[in-house]
Amino acid sequence: MTNTEYLESTEESVASTEVSSAETMGDIQKRNNKHRSIKRRRIISNTVVYIVLVIMSIVWLFPFVCLVLQSFRVESTGIVYYIIPKQWGFDNYINLFKNTNFLKWYRNTLIIAIATAVLQTLFVMLMAYGLSRLRFKGRKFLMNVMLILGMFPGFLTMIILYWVLKDLGLTQDGTIGGLILVYVASSGMGYYVAKGFLDTIPKSLDEAARIDGATRFQVFYKIIIPMARPIVIYTVLTAFMAPWADFIFASYIAMSSPDNYNVAVGLWNLLATNSGKDQYYTMFCAGGVLVAIPVTVLFMCLQKYYVAGVTGGAVKG
């Protein structure tokens, strides 16, 4: 190769390298621009989502904040149209316990809610275990019947339930026992989420325990229950909340027996008269705060188990 030919080939190689480098830099620039555009869109979308969530949180928390603030207001006991009190104090909480039967109402509600949570959880877990692990004739039919019956609102049975409970002496003075009976009686039909969770537990564990000589009940409370802790806690929380916040059926059963009211009925009766709003409004707010405390504390302590129970039981089975 002559010197001239060598120089020409070298110039062509350098030129092609420069073109290739130019193309590469252009591609890199385009890719960077694309990444910046994606990042910008992500930032904008996240900002919009956060703004919406903040607005929803404010809307959701605003009534509760107003309730808490009004419960500490002492300059007036009636309804006012400003949010932040001018004078603060614990007078409403003191008067609530001193001038009403709130402590009895709170005790009644606590007894009903705890008894319902324990018994309902037991029945739901037993029903879910039976339908998840056992195969028997009519199983599908039974599940379909319970599913259809669960679609009917409980209000349809209020009148007949009242007369049945009245004949059994479980109204007015027997309100606590009557409400527990009503809340627990059909709880087994709420097995759906619990059964879905139990279906995710391998049946080979049951079979291994049975081979070792364990009974069905031993398998249930020694193997299944410890592994199903999230769904057990989920069931306890949902069972506790229903009687804790019930008003309609509780007022229907208790009627004219103030000592057997639950907190919802008792607080409502404070405001039932025309003068109640002027005399007891701030005490009503104080009672609302005290009613919200147990459920709030339970959710804060058991939130991770609650979420695990819902997600684990809702997508299986």
mmCIF file of C-alpha atoms in Angstrom:
data_model
loop_
_atom_site.group_PDB
_atom_site.id
_atom_site.type_symbol
_atom_site.label_atom_id
_atom_site.label_comp_id
_atom_site.label_asym_id
_atom_site.label_seq_id
_atom_site.Cartn_x
_atom_site.Cartn_y
_atom_site.Cartn_z
ATOM 1 C CA MET A 1 0.000 0.000 0.000
ATOM 2 C CA THR A 2 1.393 3.396 -0.967
ATOM 3 C CA ASN A 3 1.519 6.340 1.383
ATOM 4 C CA THR A 4 -1.286 8.048 -0.491
ATOM 5 C CA GLU A 5 -3.583 5.038 -0.207
ATOM 6 C CA TYR A 6 -2.746 4.666 3.495
ATOM 7 C CA LEU A 7 -3.587 8.310 4.185
ATOM 8 C CA GLU A 8 -6.908 8.042 2.302
ATOM 9 C CA SER A 9 -7.935 4.917 4.226
ATOM 10 C CA THR A 10 -6.977 6.568 7.509
ATOM 11 C CA GLU A 11 -9.048 9.659 6.682
ATOM 12 C CA GLU A 12 -12.062 7.481 5.775
ATOM 13 C CA SER A 13 -11.723 5.561 9.063
ATOM 14 C CA VAL A 14 -11.543 8.764 11.088
ATOM 15 C CA ALA A 15 -14.551 10.176 9.219
ATOM 16 C CA SER A 16 -16.641 7.035 9.831
ATOM 17 C CA THR A 17 -15.627 7.071 13.512
ATOM 18 C CA GLU A 18 -16.731 10.693 13.823
ATOM 19 C CA VAL A 19 -20.094 9.887 12.179
ATOM 20 C CA SER A 20 -20.571 6.890 14.461
ATOM 21 C CA SER A 21 -19.685 8.996 17.492
ATOM 22 C CA ALA A 22 -22.088 11.699 16.372
ATOM 23 C CA GLU A 23 -24.878 9.157 15.975
ATOM 24 C CA THR A 24 -24.103 7.658 19.380
ATOM 25 C CA MET A 25 -24.170 11.034 21.094
ATOM 26 C CA GLY A 26 -27.446 11.815 19.374
ATOM 27 C CA ASP A 27 -28.975 8.557 20.595
ATOM 28 C CA ILE A 28 -27.736 9.209 24.105
ATOM 29 C CA GLN A 29 -29.208 12.709 24.021
ATOM 30 C CA LYS A 30 -32.558 11.382 22.823
ATOM 31 C CA ARG A 31 -32.564 8.702 25.505
ATOM 32 C CA ASN A 32 -31.753 11.247 28.195
ATOM 33 C CA ASN A 33 -34.509 13.528 26.956
ATOM 34 C CA LYS A 34 -36.939 10.594 27.036
ATOM 35 C CA HIS A 35 -35.928 9.722 30.605
ATOM 36 C CA ARG A 36 -36.309 13.337 31.684
ATOM 37 C CA SER A 37 -39.746 13.487 30.061
ATOM 38 C CA ILE A 38 -40.845 10.280 31.810
ATOM 39 C CA LYS A 39 -39.466 11.541 35.121
ATOM 40 C CA ARG A 40 -41.268 14.860 34.662
ATOM 41 C CA ARG A 41 -44.589 13.123 33.924
ATOM 42 C CA ARG A 42 -44.108 10.853 36.932
ATOM 43 C CA ILE A 43 -43.456 13.825 39.193
ATOM 44 C CA ILE A 44 -46.548 15.628 37.891
ATOM 45 C CA SER A 45 -48.771 12.554 38.269
ATOM 46 C CA ASN A 46 -47.468 11.852 41.795
ATOM 47 C CA THR A 47 -48.027 15.484 42.760
ATOM 48 C CA VAL A 48 -51.619 15.335 41.519
ATOM 49 C CA VAL A 49 -52.214 12.073 43.398
ATOM 50 C CA TYR A 50 -50.747 13.508 46.616
ATOM 51 C CA ILE A 51 -52.869 16.637 46.312
ATOM 52 C CA VAL A 52 -56.020 14.560 45.834
ATOM 53 C CA LEU A 53 -55.110 12.336 48.800
ATOM 54 C CA VAL A 54 -54.428 15.360 51.009
ATOM 55 C CA ILE A 55 -57.788 16.884 50.056
ATOM 56 C CA MET A 56 -59.574 13.580 50.735
ATOM 57 C CA SER A 57 -57.801 13.274 54.094
ATOM 58 C CA ILE A 58 -58.849 16.791 55.072
ATOM 59 C CA VAL A 59 -62.464 16.124 54.074
ATOM 60 C CA TRP A 60 -62.436 12.810 55.963
ATOM 61 C CA LEU A 61 -60.764 14.161 59.116
ATOM 62 C CA PHE A 62 -62.568 17.505 59.287
ATOM 63 C CA PRO A 63 -65.746 16.231 61.043
ATOM 64 C CA PHE A 64 -63.682 14.325 63.609
ATOM 65 C CA VAL A 65 -61.459 17.353 64.259
ATOM 66 C CA CYS A 66 -64.560 19.492 64.781
ATOM 67 C CA LEU A 67 -65.963 16.863 67.152
ATOM 68 C CA VAL A 68 -62.767 16.829 69.224
ATOM 69 C CA LEU A 69 -62.539 20.628 69.367
ATOM 70 C CA GLN A 70 -66.178 21.023 70.359
ATOM 71 C CA SER A 71 -65.792 18.424 73.100
ATOM 72 C CA PHE A 72 -63.309 20.756 74.847
ATOM 73 C CA ARG A 73 -65.462 23.887 74.437
ATOM 74 C CA VAL A 74 -66.723 25.260 77.772
ATOM 75 C CA GLU A 75 -68.042 28.756 77.026
ATOM 76 C CA SER A 76 -71.360 27.378 75.756
ATOM 77 C CA THR A 77 -73.090 23.984 75.729
ATOM 78 C CA GLY A 78 -75.255 24.605 72.653
ATOM 79 C CA ILE A 79 -74.466 24.414 68.954
ATOM 80 C CA VAL A 80 -72.266 27.250 67.689
ATOM 81 C CA TYR A 81 -71.020 28.107 64.208
ATOM 82 C CA TYR A 82 -67.303 28.501 64.870
ATOM 83 C CA ILE A 83 -64.849 25.638 64.922
ATOM 84 C CA ILE A 84 -62.091 26.684 67.322
ATOM 85 C CA PRO A 85 -63.394 27.181 70.883
ATOM 86 C CA LYS A 86 -62.690 30.409 72.709
ATOM 87 C CA GLN A 87 -62.395 28.677 76.085
ATOM 88 C CA TRP A 88 -60.995 25.209 76.671
ATOM 89 C CA GLY A 89 -61.492 22.663 79.438
ATOM 90 C CA PHE A 90 -62.544 19.152 80.448
ATOM 91 C CA ASP A 91 -65.932 20.198 81.835
ATOM 92 C CA ASN A 92 -67.873 18.260 79.187
ATOM 93 C CA TYR A 93 -66.086 14.999 79.980
ATOM 94 C CA ILE A 94 -66.575 15.500 83.722
ATOM 95 C CA ASN A 95 -70.275 16.351 83.321
ATOM 96 C CA LEU A 96 -70.768 13.430 80.960
ATOM 97 C CA PHE A 97 -69.790 10.952 83.677
ATOM 98 C CA LYS A 98 -71.371 12.946 86.512
ATOM 99 C CA ASN A 99 -74.758 13.936 85.054
ATOM 100 C CA THR A 100 -75.574 11.005 82.730
ATOM 101 C CA ASN A 101 -75.479 7.204 82.720
ATOM 102 C CA PHE A 102 -72.640 7.244 80.205
ATOM 103 C CA LEU A 103 -70.502 4.864 82.273
ATOM 104 C CA LYS A 104 -73.315 2.266 82.269
ATOM 105 C CA TRP A 105 -73.869 2.739 78.548
ATOM 106 C CA TYR A 106 -70.155 2.351 77.907
ATOM 107 C CA ARG A 107 -69.993 -0.784 80.065
ATOM 108 C CA ASN A 108 -73.034 -2.300 78.305
ATOM 109 C CA THR A 109 -71.525 -1.617 74.885
ATOM 110 C CA LEU A 110 -68.169 -3.038 75.923
ATOM 111 C CA ILE A 111 -69.758 -6.246 77.252
ATOM 112 C CA ILE A 112 -71.832 -6.701 74.098
ATOM 113 C CA ALA A 113 -68.923 -5.947 71.749
ATOM 114 C CA ILE A 114 -66.408 -8.229 73.509
ATOM 115 C CA ALA A 115 -68.846 -11.133 73.823
ATOM 116 C CA THR A 116 -69.894 -10.747 70.196
ATOM 117 C CA ALA A 117 -66.292 -10.528 68.976
ATOM 118 C CA VAL A 118 -65.268 -13.721 70.815
ATOM 119 C CA LEU A 119 -68.312 -15.840 69.929
ATOM 120 C CA GLN A 120 -68.637 -14.584 66.367
ATOM 121 C CA THR A 121 -64.947 -15.190 65.651
ATOM 122 C CA LEU A 122 -65.257 -18.733 67.010
ATOM 123 C CA PHE A 123 -68.304 -19.512 64.878
ATOM 124 C CA VAL A 124 -66.861 -17.936 61.732
ATOM 125 C CA MET A 125 -63.551 -19.787 62.037
ATOM 126 C CA LEU A 126 -65.266 -23.124 62.719
ATOM 127 C CA MET A 127 -67.566 -22.653 59.742
ATOM 128 C CA ALA A 128 -64.686 -21.550 57.502
ATOM 129 C CA TYR A 129 -62.539 -24.505 58.614
ATOM 130 C CA GLY A 130 -65.328 -26.996 57.955
ATOM 131 C CA LEU A 131 -66.097 -25.643 54.493
ATOM 132 C CA SER A 132 -62.421 -25.294 53.580
ATOM 133 C CA ARG A 133 -61.160 -28.663 54.755
ATOM 134 C CA LEU A 134 -64.137 -31.054 54.710
ATOM 135 C CA ARG A 135 -65.922 -32.400 51.651
ATOM 136 C CA PHE A 136 -69.462 -33.578 52.275
ATOM 137 C CA LYS A 137 -72.713 -33.970 50.393
ATOM 138 C CA GLY A 138 -74.588 -30.706 50.025
ATOM 139 C CA ARG A 139 -71.540 -28.541 50.734
ATOM 140 C CA LYS A 140 -71.893 -26.421 47.599
ATOM 141 C CA PHE A 141 -75.643 -26.116 48.109
ATOM 142 C CA LEU A 142 -75.133 -24.957 51.705
ATOM 143 C CA MET A 143 -72.593 -22.337 50.642
ATOM 144 C CA ASN A 144 -74.924 -21.027 47.938
ATOM 145 C CA VAL A 145 -77.880 -20.847 50.330
ATOM 146 C CA MET A 146 -75.854 -18.893 52.907
ATOM 147 C CA LEU A 147 -74.584 -16.583 50.166
ATOM 148 C CA ILE A 148 -78.137 -15.834 48.995
ATOM 149 C CA LEU A 149 -79.486 -15.357 52.523
ATOM 150 C CA GLY A 150 -76.643 -12.966 53.285
ATOM 151 C CA MET A 151 -77.854 -10.675 50.504
ATOM 152 C CA PHE A 152 -81.079 -9.840 52.358
ATOM 153 C CA PRO A 153 -80.798 -6.866 54.754
ATOM 154 C CA GLY A 154 -81.169 -7.623 58.434
ATOM 155 C CA PHE A 155 -83.854 -4.940 58.771
ATOM 156 C CA LEU A 156 -86.360 -7.339 57.222
ATOM 157 C CA THR A 157 -86.263 -9.479 60.360
ATOM 158 C CA MET A 158 -86.434 -6.706 62.970
ATOM 159 C CA ILE A 159 -90.119 -7.077 63.798
ATOM 160 C CA ILE A 160 -90.134 -10.861 64.148
ATOM 161 C CA LEU A 161 -86.843 -10.764 66.076
ATOM 162 C CA TYR A 162 -88.301 -8.262 68.506
ATOM 163 C CA TRP A 163 -91.307 -10.460 69.258
ATOM 164 C CA VAL A 164 -89.140 -13.562 69.628
ATOM 165 C CA LEU A 165 -86.791 -11.764 72.009
ATOM 166 C CA LYS A 166 -89.719 -10.315 73.918
ATOM 167 C CA ASP A 167 -91.182 -13.784 74.460
ATOM 168 C CA LEU A 168 -87.778 -14.903 75.741
ATOM 169 C CA GLY A 169 -87.477 -11.920 78.094
ATOM 170 C CA LEU A 170 -84.523 -10.497 76.188
ATOM 171 C CA THR A 171 -85.821 -6.974 75.565
ATOM 172 C CA GLN A 172 -85.494 -3.862 77.736
ATOM 173 C CA ASP A 173 -84.064 -5.319 80.997
ATOM 174 C CA GLY A 174 -82.614 -8.242 79.019
ATOM 175 C CA THR A 175 -81.280 -6.085 76.195
ATOM 176 C CA ILE A 176 -77.631 -7.091 76.626
ATOM 177 C CA GLY A 177 -78.324 -10.817 76.249
ATOM 178 C CA GLY A 178 -80.782 -10.209 73.414
ATOM 179 C CA LEU A 179 -78.329 -8.117 71.395
ATOM 180 C CA ILE A 180 -75.516 -10.635 71.877
ATOM 181 C CA LEU A 181 -77.838 -13.422 70.701
ATOM 182 C CA VAL A 182 -78.882 -11.489 67.595
ATOM 183 C CA TYR A 183 -75.347 -10.446 66.647
ATOM 184 C CA VAL A 184 -73.953 -13.969 67.071
ATOM 185 C CA ALA A 185 -76.851 -16.084 65.767
ATOM 186 C CA SER A 186 -76.164 -15.810 62.023
ATOM 187 C CA SER A 187 -72.455 -14.961 62.202
ATOM 188 C CA GLY A 188 -71.440 -18.269 60.621
ATOM 189 C CA MET A 189 -72.740 -17.024 57.271
ATOM 190 C CA GLY A 190 -69.913 -14.496 57.160
ATOM 191 C CA TYR A 191 -67.331 -17.209 56.483
ATOM 192 C CA TYR A 192 -66.351 -16.053 52.980
ATOM 193 C CA VAL A 193 -63.153 -14.123 53.678
ATOM 194 C CA ALA A 194 -62.003 -16.537 56.392
ATOM 195 C CA LYS A 195 -62.544 -19.548 54.129
ATOM 196 C CA GLY A 196 -60.571 -17.880 51.347
ATOM 197 C CA PHE A 197 -57.655 -17.386 53.735
ATOM 198 C CA LEU A 198 -57.776 -20.963 55.054
ATOM 199 C CA ASP A 199 -57.745 -22.267 51.490
ATOM 200 C CA THR A 200 -54.236 -20.809 51.145
ATOM 201 C CA ILE A 201 -52.892 -22.981 54.010
ATOM 202 C CA PRO A 202 -51.576 -26.288 52.571
ATOM 203 C CA LYS A 203 -53.756 -29.277 53.372
ATOM 204 C CA SER A 204 -50.619 -31.398 53.668
ATOM 205 C CA LEU A 205 -50.154 -29.929 57.150
ATOM 206 C CA ASP A 206 -53.540 -31.301 58.183
ATOM 207 C CA GLU A 207 -52.749 -34.695 56.707
ATOM 208 C CA ALA A 208 -49.377 -34.871 58.478
ATOM 209 C CA ALA A 209 -50.986 -34.013 61.812
ATOM 210 C CA ARG A 210 -53.749 -36.559 61.272
ATOM 211 C CA ILE A 211 -51.167 -39.256 60.524
ATOM 212 C CA ASP A 212 -49.448 -38.383 63.828
ATOM 213 C CA GLY A 213 -52.744 -38.993 65.642
ATOM 214 C CA ALA A 214 -54.167 -35.473 65.979
ATOM 215 C CA THR A 215 -57.933 -35.032 65.981
ATOM 216 C CA ARG A 216 -59.764 -32.581 63.754
ATOM 217 C CA PHE A 217 -60.126 -30.124 66.631
ATOM 218 C CA GLN A 218 -56.442 -30.408 67.534
ATOM 219 C CA VAL A 219 -55.536 -29.664 63.921
ATOM 220 C CA PHE A 220 -57.862 -26.664 64.058
ATOM 221 C CA TYR A 221 -56.562 -24.941 67.198
ATOM 222 C CA LYS A 222 -52.927 -26.116 67.182
ATOM 223 C CA ILE A 223 -52.087 -25.736 63.491
ATOM 224 C CA ILE A 224 -54.713 -23.747 61.605
ATOM 225 C CA ILE A 225 -55.445 -20.988 64.128
ATOM 226 C CA PRO A 226 -51.776 -20.011 64.730
ATOM 227 C CA MET A 227 -51.176 -19.843 60.969
ATOM 228 C CA ALA A 228 -54.419 -17.922 60.392
ATOM 229 C CA ARG A 229 -53.655 -15.129 62.866
ATOM 230 C CA PRO A 230 -54.282 -12.285 60.335
ATOM 231 C CA ILE A 231 -57.759 -13.513 59.427
ATOM 232 C CA VAL A 232 -58.594 -14.188 63.086
ATOM 233 C CA ILE A 233 -57.691 -10.601 63.993
ATOM 234 C CA TYR A 234 -59.613 -9.300 60.971
ATOM 235 C CA THR A 235 -62.689 -11.245 62.109
ATOM 236 C CA VAL A 236 -62.326 -10.000 65.694
ATOM 237 C CA LEU A 237 -62.138 -6.375 64.560
ATOM 238 C CA THR A 238 -65.137 -6.572 62.236
ATOM 239 C CA ALA A 239 -67.149 -8.459 64.869
ATOM 240 C CA PHE A 240 -66.247 -5.877 67.514
ATOM 241 C CA MET A 241 -67.148 -2.869 65.370
ATOM 242 C CA ALA A 242 -70.695 -3.911 64.442
ATOM 243 C CA PRO A 243 -72.225 -3.895 67.967
ATOM 244 C CA TRP A 244 -69.994 -1.027 69.065
ATOM 245 C CA ALA A 245 -71.577 1.327 66.530
ATOM 246 C CA ASP A 246 -75.077 -0.181 66.279
ATOM 247 C CA PHE A 247 -77.946 2.208 66.875
ATOM 248 C CA ILE A 248 -81.075 1.094 65.050
ATOM 249 C CA PHE A 249 -81.537 -2.418 66.406
ATOM 250 C CA ALA A 250 -80.167 -1.513 69.842
ATOM 251 C CA SER A 251 -82.708 1.315 70.215
ATOM 252 C CA TYR A 252 -85.441 -1.017 68.986
ATOM 253 C CA ILE A 253 -84.676 -3.634 71.652
ATOM 254 C CA ALA A 254 -83.812 -1.386 74.609
ATOM 255 C CA MET A 255 -86.690 1.089 74.117
ATOM 256 C CA SER A 256 -87.567 2.673 77.501
ATOM 257 C CA SER A 257 -84.824 1.063 79.611
ATOM 258 C CA PRO A 258 -82.087 3.751 79.971
ATOM 259 C CA ASP A 259 -79.861 1.555 82.141
ATOM 260 C CA ASN A 260 -79.554 -0.946 79.274
ATOM 261 C CA TYR A 261 -78.776 1.503 76.463
ATOM 262 C CA ASN A 262 -75.549 1.220 74.543
ATOM 263 C CA VAL A 263 -73.513 4.369 73.930
ATOM 264 C CA ALA A 264 -75.080 5.108 70.534
ATOM 265 C CA VAL A 265 -78.637 5.002 71.875
ATOM 266 C CA GLY A 266 -77.729 6.804 75.089
ATOM 267 C CA LEU A 267 -75.956 9.675 73.347
ATOM 268 C CA TRP A 268 -78.736 10.030 70.811
ATOM 269 C CA ASN A 269 -81.298 10.334 73.598
ATOM 270 C CA LEU A 270 -79.315 13.231 75.045
ATOM 271 C CA LEU A 271 -80.165 15.211 71.914
ATOM 272 C CA ALA A 272 -83.631 13.728 71.299
ATOM 273 C CA THR A 273 -85.572 16.509 73.027
ATOM 274 C CA ASN A 274 -85.877 20.069 71.776
ATOM 275 C CA SER A 275 -83.721 21.388 74.613
ATOM 276 C CA GLY A 276 -81.172 18.574 74.281
ATOM 277 C CA LYS A 277 -79.152 20.361 71.602
ATOM 278 C CA ASP A 278 -78.810 23.422 73.816
ATOM 279 C CA GLN A 279 -77.912 21.540 77.003
ATOM 280 C CA TYR A 280 -75.979 18.459 75.911
ATOM 281 C CA TYR A 281 -74.390 19.147 72.523
ATOM 282 C CA THR A 282 -70.818 19.510 73.806
ATOM 283 C CA MET A 283 -71.303 16.512 76.120
ATOM 284 C CA PHE A 284 -72.492 14.574 73.093
ATOM 285 C CA CYS A 285 -69.252 15.523 71.306
ATOM 286 C CA ALA A 286 -67.230 14.388 74.321
ATOM 287 C CA GLY A 287 -69.052 11.054 74.292
ATOM 288 C CA GLY A 288 -68.367 10.663 70.574
ATOM 289 C CA VAL A 289 -64.637 11.092 71.184
ATOM 290 C CA LEU A 290 -64.653 8.475 73.961
ATOM 291 C CA VAL A 291 -66.567 6.050 71.742
ATOM 292 C CA ALA A 292 -64.015 6.433 68.926
ATOM 293 C CA ILE A 293 -60.972 5.764 71.129
ATOM 294 C CA PRO A 294 -61.195 1.920 71.497
ATOM 295 C CA VAL A 295 -61.737 1.251 67.795
ATOM 296 C CA THR A 296 -58.983 3.702 66.833
ATOM 297 C CA VAL A 297 -56.503 2.096 69.222
ATOM 298 C CA LEU A 298 -57.383 -1.403 68.001
ATOM 299 C CA PHE A 299 -56.870 -0.451 64.360
ATOM 300 C CA MET A 300 -53.585 1.293 65.066
ATOM 301 C CA CYS A 301 -52.218 -1.722 66.956
ATOM 302 C CA LEU A 302 -53.547 -4.410 64.625
ATOM 303 C CA GLN A 303 -53.526 -2.652 61.257
ATOM 304 C CA LYS A 304 -50.919 -4.894 59.599
ATOM 305 C CA TYR A 305 -52.844 -8.036 60.564
ATOM 306 C CA TYR A 306 -56.103 -6.503 59.371
ATOM 307 C CA VAL A 307 -54.665 -5.690 55.937
ATOM 308 C CA ALA A 308 -53.041 -9.128 55.672
ATOM 309 C CA GLY A 309 -56.350 -10.791 56.535
ATOM 310 C CA VAL A 310 -58.295 -8.830 53.944
ATOM 311 C CA THR A 311 -55.789 -9.315 51.121
ATOM 312 C CA GLY A 312 -55.119 -12.944 51.973
ATOM 313 C CA GLY A 313 -58.774 -13.931 52.107
ATOM 314 C CA ALA A 314 -60.172 -11.832 49.301
ATOM 315 C CA VAL A 315 -58.180 -13.264 46.395
ATOM 316 C CA LYS A 316 -58.276 -16.964 47.213
ATOM 317 C CA GLY A 317 -60.891 -19.660 47.678
#
